[in-house]
Short mmCIF file of C-alpha atoms in Angstrom, two decimals:
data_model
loop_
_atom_site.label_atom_id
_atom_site.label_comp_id
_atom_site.label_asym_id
_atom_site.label_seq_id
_atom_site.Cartn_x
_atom_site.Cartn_y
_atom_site.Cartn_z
CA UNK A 15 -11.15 -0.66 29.67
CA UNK A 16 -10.19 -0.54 33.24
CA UNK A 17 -6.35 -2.11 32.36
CA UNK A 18 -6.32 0.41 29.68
CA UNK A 19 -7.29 3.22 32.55
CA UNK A 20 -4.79 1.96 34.86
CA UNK A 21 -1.91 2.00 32.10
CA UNK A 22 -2.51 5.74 31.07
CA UNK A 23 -2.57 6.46 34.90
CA UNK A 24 0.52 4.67 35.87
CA UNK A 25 3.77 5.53 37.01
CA UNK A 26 5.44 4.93 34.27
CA UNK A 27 3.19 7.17 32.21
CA UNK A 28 3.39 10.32 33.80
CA UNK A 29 4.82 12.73 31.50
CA UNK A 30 4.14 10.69 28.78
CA UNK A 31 1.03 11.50 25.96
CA UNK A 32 -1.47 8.89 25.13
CA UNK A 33 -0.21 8.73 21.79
CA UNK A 34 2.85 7.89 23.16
CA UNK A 35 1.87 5.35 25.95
CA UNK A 36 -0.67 3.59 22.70
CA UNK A 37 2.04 3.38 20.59
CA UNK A 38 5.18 2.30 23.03
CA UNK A 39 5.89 -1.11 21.36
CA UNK A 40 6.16 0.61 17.54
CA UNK A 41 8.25 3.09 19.28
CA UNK A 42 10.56 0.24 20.99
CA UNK A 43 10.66 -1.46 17.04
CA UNK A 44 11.30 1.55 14.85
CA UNK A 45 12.75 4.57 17.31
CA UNK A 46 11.09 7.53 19.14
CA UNK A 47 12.26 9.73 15.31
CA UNK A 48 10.46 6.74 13.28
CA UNK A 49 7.24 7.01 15.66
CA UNK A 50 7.18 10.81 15.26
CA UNK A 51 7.37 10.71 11.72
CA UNK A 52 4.15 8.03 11.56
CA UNK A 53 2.27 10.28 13.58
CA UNK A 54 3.20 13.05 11.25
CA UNK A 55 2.33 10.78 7.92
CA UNK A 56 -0.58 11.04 6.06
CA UNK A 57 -1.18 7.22 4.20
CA UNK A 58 -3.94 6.42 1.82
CA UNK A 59 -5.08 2.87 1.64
CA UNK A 60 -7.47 2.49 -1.85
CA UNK A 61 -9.58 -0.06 -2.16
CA UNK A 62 -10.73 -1.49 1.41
CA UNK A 63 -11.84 -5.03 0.13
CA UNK A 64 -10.00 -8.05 1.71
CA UNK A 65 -6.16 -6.33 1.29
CA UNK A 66 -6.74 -2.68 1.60
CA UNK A 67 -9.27 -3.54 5.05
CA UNK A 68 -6.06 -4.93 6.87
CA UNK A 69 -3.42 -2.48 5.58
CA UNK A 70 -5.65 0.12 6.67
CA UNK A 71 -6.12 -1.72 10.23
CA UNK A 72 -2.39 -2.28 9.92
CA UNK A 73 -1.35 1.67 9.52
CA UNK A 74 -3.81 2.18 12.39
CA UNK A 75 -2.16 0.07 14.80
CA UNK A 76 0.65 1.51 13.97
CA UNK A 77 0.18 4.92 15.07
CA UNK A 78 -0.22 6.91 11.22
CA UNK A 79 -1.57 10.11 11.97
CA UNK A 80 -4.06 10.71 9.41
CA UNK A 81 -5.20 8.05 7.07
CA UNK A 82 -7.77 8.30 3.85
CA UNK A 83 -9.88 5.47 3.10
CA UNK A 84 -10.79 5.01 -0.38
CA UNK A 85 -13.98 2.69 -0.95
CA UNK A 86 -17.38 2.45 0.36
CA UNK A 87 -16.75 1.42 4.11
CA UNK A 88 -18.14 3.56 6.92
CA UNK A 89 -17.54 0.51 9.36
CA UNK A 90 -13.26 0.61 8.65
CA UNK A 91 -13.48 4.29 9.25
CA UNK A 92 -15.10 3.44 13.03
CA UNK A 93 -12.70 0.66 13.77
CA UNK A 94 -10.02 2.82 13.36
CA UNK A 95 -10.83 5.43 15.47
CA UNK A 96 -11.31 2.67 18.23
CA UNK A 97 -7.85 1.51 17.56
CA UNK A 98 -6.25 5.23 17.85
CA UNK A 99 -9.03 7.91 18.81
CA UNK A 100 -6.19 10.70 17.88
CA UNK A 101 -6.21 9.24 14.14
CA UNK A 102 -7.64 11.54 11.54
CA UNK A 103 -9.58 9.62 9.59
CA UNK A 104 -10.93 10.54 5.79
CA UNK A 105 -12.98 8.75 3.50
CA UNK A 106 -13.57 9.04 -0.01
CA UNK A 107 -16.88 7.38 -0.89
CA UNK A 108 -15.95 6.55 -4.09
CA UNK A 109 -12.94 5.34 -6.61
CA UNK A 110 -9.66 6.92 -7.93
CA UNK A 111 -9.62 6.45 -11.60
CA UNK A 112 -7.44 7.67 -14.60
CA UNK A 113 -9.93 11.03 -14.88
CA UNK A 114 -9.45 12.02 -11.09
CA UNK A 115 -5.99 10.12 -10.01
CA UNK A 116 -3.93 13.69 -10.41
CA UNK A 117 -6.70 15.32 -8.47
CA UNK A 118 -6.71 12.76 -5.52
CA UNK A 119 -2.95 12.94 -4.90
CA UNK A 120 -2.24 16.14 -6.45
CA UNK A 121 -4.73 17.96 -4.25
CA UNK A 122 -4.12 15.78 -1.13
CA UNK A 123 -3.68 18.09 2.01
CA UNK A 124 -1.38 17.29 4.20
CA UNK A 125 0.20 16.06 0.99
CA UNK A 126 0.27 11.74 1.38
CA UNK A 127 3.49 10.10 2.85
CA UNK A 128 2.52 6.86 1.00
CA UNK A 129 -0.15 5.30 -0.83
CA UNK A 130 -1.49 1.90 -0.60
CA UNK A 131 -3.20 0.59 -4.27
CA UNK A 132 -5.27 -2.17 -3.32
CA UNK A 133 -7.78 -2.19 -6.14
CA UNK A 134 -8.24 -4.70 -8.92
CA UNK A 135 -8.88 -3.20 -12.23
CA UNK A 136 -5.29 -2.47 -14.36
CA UNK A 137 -6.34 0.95 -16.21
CA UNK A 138 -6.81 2.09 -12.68
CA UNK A 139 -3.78 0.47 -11.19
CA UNK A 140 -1.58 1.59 -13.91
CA UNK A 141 -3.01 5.19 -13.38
CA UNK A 142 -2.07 5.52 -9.74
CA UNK A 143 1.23 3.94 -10.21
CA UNK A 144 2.00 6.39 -13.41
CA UNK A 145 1.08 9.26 -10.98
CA UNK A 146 2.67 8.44 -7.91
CA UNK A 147 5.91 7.96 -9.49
CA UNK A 148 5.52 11.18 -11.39
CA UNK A 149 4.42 13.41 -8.60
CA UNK A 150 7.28 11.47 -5.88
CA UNK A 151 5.00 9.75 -3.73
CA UNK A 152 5.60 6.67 -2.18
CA UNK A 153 3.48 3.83 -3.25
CA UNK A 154 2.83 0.18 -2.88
CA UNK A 155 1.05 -1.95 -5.35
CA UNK A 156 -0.41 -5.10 -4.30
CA UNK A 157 -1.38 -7.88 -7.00
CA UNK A 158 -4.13 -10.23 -7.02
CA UNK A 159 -4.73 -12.75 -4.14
CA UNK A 160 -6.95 -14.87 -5.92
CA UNK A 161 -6.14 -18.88 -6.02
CA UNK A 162 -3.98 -18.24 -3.43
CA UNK A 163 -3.39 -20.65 -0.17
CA UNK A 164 0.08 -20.76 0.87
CA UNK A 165 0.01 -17.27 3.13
CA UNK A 166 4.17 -18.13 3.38
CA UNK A 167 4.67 -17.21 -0.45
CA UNK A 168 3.46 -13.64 -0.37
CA UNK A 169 6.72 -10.73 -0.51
CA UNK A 170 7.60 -7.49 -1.56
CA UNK A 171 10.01 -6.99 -4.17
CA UNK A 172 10.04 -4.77 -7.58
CA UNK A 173 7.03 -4.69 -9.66
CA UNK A 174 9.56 -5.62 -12.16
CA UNK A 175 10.14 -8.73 -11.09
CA UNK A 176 7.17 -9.93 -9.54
CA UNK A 177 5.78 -13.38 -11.56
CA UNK A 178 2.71 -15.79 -10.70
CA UNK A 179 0.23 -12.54 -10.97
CA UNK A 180 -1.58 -11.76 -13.96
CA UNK A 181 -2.93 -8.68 -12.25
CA UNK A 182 0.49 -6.91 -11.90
CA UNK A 183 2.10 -8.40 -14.84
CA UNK A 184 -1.04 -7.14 -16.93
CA UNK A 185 -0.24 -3.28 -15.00
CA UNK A 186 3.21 -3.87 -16.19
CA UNK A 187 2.65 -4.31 -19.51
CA UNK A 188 0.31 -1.22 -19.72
CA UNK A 189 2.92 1.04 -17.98
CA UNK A 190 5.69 -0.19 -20.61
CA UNK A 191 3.22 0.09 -23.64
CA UNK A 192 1.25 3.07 -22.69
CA UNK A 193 3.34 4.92 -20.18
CA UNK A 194 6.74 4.78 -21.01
CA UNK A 195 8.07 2.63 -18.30
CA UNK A 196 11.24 1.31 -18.85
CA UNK A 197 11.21 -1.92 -21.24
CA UNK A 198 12.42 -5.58 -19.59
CA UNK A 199 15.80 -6.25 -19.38
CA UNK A 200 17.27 -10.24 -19.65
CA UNK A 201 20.26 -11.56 -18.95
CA UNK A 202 22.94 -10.33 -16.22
CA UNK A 203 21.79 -6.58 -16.45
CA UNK A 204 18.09 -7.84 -15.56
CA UNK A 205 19.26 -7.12 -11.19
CA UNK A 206 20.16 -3.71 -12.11
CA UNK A 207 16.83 -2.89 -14.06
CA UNK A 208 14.73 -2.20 -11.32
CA UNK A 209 11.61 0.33 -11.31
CA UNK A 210 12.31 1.11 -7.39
CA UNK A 211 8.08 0.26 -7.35
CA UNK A 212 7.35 -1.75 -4.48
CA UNK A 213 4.43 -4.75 -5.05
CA UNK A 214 3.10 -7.06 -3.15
CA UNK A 215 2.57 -10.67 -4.36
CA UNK A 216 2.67 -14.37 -4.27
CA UNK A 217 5.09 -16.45 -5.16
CA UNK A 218 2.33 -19.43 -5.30
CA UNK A 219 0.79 -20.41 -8.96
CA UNK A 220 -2.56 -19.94 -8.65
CA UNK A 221 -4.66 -23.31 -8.19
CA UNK A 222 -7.40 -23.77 -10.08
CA UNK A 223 -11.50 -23.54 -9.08
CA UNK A 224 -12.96 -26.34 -7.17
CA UNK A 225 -15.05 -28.25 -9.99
CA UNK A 226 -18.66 -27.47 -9.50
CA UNK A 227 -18.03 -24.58 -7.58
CA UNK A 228 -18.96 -21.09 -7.97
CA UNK A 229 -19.28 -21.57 -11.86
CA UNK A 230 -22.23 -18.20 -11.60
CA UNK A 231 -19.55 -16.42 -9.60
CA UNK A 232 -17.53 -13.49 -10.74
CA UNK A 233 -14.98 -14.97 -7.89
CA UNK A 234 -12.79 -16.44 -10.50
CA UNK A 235 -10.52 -18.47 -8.52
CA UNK A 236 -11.75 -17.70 -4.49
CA UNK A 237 -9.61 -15.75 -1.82
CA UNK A 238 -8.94 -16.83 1.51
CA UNK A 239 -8.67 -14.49 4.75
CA UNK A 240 -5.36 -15.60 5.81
CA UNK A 241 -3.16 -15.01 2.48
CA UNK A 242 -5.32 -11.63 1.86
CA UNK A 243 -4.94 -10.09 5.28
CA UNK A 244 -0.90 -11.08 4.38
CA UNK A 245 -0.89 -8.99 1.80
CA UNK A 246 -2.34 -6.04 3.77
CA UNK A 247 0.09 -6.59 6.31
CA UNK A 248 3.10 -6.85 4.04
CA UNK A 249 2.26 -3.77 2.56
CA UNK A 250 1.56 -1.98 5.61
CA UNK A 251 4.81 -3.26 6.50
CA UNK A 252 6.74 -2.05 3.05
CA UNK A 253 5.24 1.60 3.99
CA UNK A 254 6.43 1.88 7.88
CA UNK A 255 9.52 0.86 6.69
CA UNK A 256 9.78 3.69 3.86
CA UNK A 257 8.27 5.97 6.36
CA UNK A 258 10.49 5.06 9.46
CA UNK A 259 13.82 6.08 7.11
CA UNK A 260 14.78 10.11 7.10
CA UNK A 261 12.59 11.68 4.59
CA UNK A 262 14.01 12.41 0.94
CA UNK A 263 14.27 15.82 -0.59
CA UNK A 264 11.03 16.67 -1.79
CA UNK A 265 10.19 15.43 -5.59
CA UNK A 266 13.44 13.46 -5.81
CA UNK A 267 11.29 9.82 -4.87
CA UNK A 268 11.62 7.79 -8.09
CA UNK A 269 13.23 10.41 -9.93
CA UNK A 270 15.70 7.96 -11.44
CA UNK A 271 12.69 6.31 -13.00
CA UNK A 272 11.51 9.52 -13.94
CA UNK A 273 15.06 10.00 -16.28
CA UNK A 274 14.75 6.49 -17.68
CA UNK A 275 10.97 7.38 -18.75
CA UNK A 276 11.63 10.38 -20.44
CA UNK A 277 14.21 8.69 -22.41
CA UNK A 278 11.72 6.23 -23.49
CA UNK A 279 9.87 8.67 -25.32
#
């Protein structure tokens, strides 16, 4: 506490905000523009299990204005306001589903910057992605990090052409079949098919359960700290970046993949 004191008090801080003097080193990384437009965002991290808990942490350290926690976890919501006590922090004590998805981003106010999916189950990964891509705002899928070691594997790349993750696969699928998504493409056109849907996954085949462990458990294959807190922080990552660049016209986010939908059906 007293460094921190002495920092905010110090020469080199006078005419400076707190915000400002918190958040110096993101500043230095991304540009004094990029830091005022995190300040200015609005993120939603859903699902605050072992990804969405460190994106969330992630966004915070990073100086996002206002986030919205989505999940049952009052103890996230007063670890971020230690990290940045300007931070306007929501919670919604509950889940976003197919029946309220276009009420949660439809209705958010300021409207969200970005949206972190961190949740497991496909009919409700499949309806935020559906949505987000229809309404324009930025999101960024993460698969599942279960049977998982090798922390070095995980990236971000195109839902599209993410392999190794029967969670996003299974979401990709259900967009094609049930929301129009563009079908797969082989061959030399496959580069230039691209959904412009950011995911983050592993590159590692998942290894298989310890014999005689966990048999009663619905933990399937385990998770360990270290390769799920990566995926928080890659995604975390994948949204300052978007959020760093000048904004886009409003609506026009995705609207390629918008065209290419409606011509699928």
């Amino acid at each position: 506490m007293l460094c921190s004191a002495l920092v905010l008090l110090g020469a080199s801080g006078v005419g400076e905000s707190a915000y400002s003097l918190r958040f110096k080193g993101i500043g230095v990384l991304y540009g004094p523009s990029a830091l005022e437009r995190f300040r200015t965002s609005h993120v939603a991290v859903i699902g605050l299990g072992g990804v969405g808990s460190w994106a969330a942490e992630a966004l915070a350290r990073s100086g996002i204005g206002t986030i919205t926690l989505v999940d049952l976890d009052e103890v996230l919501q007063r670890r971020i306001r230690e990290i940045n006590p300007e931070c306007d922090v929501r919670a919604m004590a509950g889940w976003v589903t197919p029946s309220n998805v276009d009420e949660f981003v439809r209705g958010a106010e300021p409207k969200f910057s970005a949206i972190i999916d961190a949740v497991d189950g496909v009919a409700d990964k499949v309806a935020i992605c559906s949505k987000c891509v229809e309404l324009g705002v930025f999101l960024v899928t993460t698969g599942g990090a279960g049977g998982k070691r090798d922390a070095t594997a995980v990236c971000t790349r195109d839902v599209c052409f993410v392999s190794q993750d029967p969670l996003l696969q299974s979401v990709r699928r259900m967009l094609r079949s049930n929301e129009f998504f563009p079908p797969e493409v082989k061959g030399p056109k496959a580069r230039n098919s691209a959904w412009g849907l950011q995911a983050v996954s592993s590159l590692e085949p998942p290894v298989k359960r310890v014999a005689g462990w966990g048999a009663e458990s619905c933990d399937t294959f385990g998770t360990s700290t270290f390769v799920t807190g990566t995926y928080g922080f890659a995604a975390a990552e994948a949204v300052a970046s978007a959020l760093a660049m000048e904004p886009l016209p409003e609506g026009s986010r995705y609207a390629p993949l918008r065209q290419r939908i409606s011509l699928e059906r």
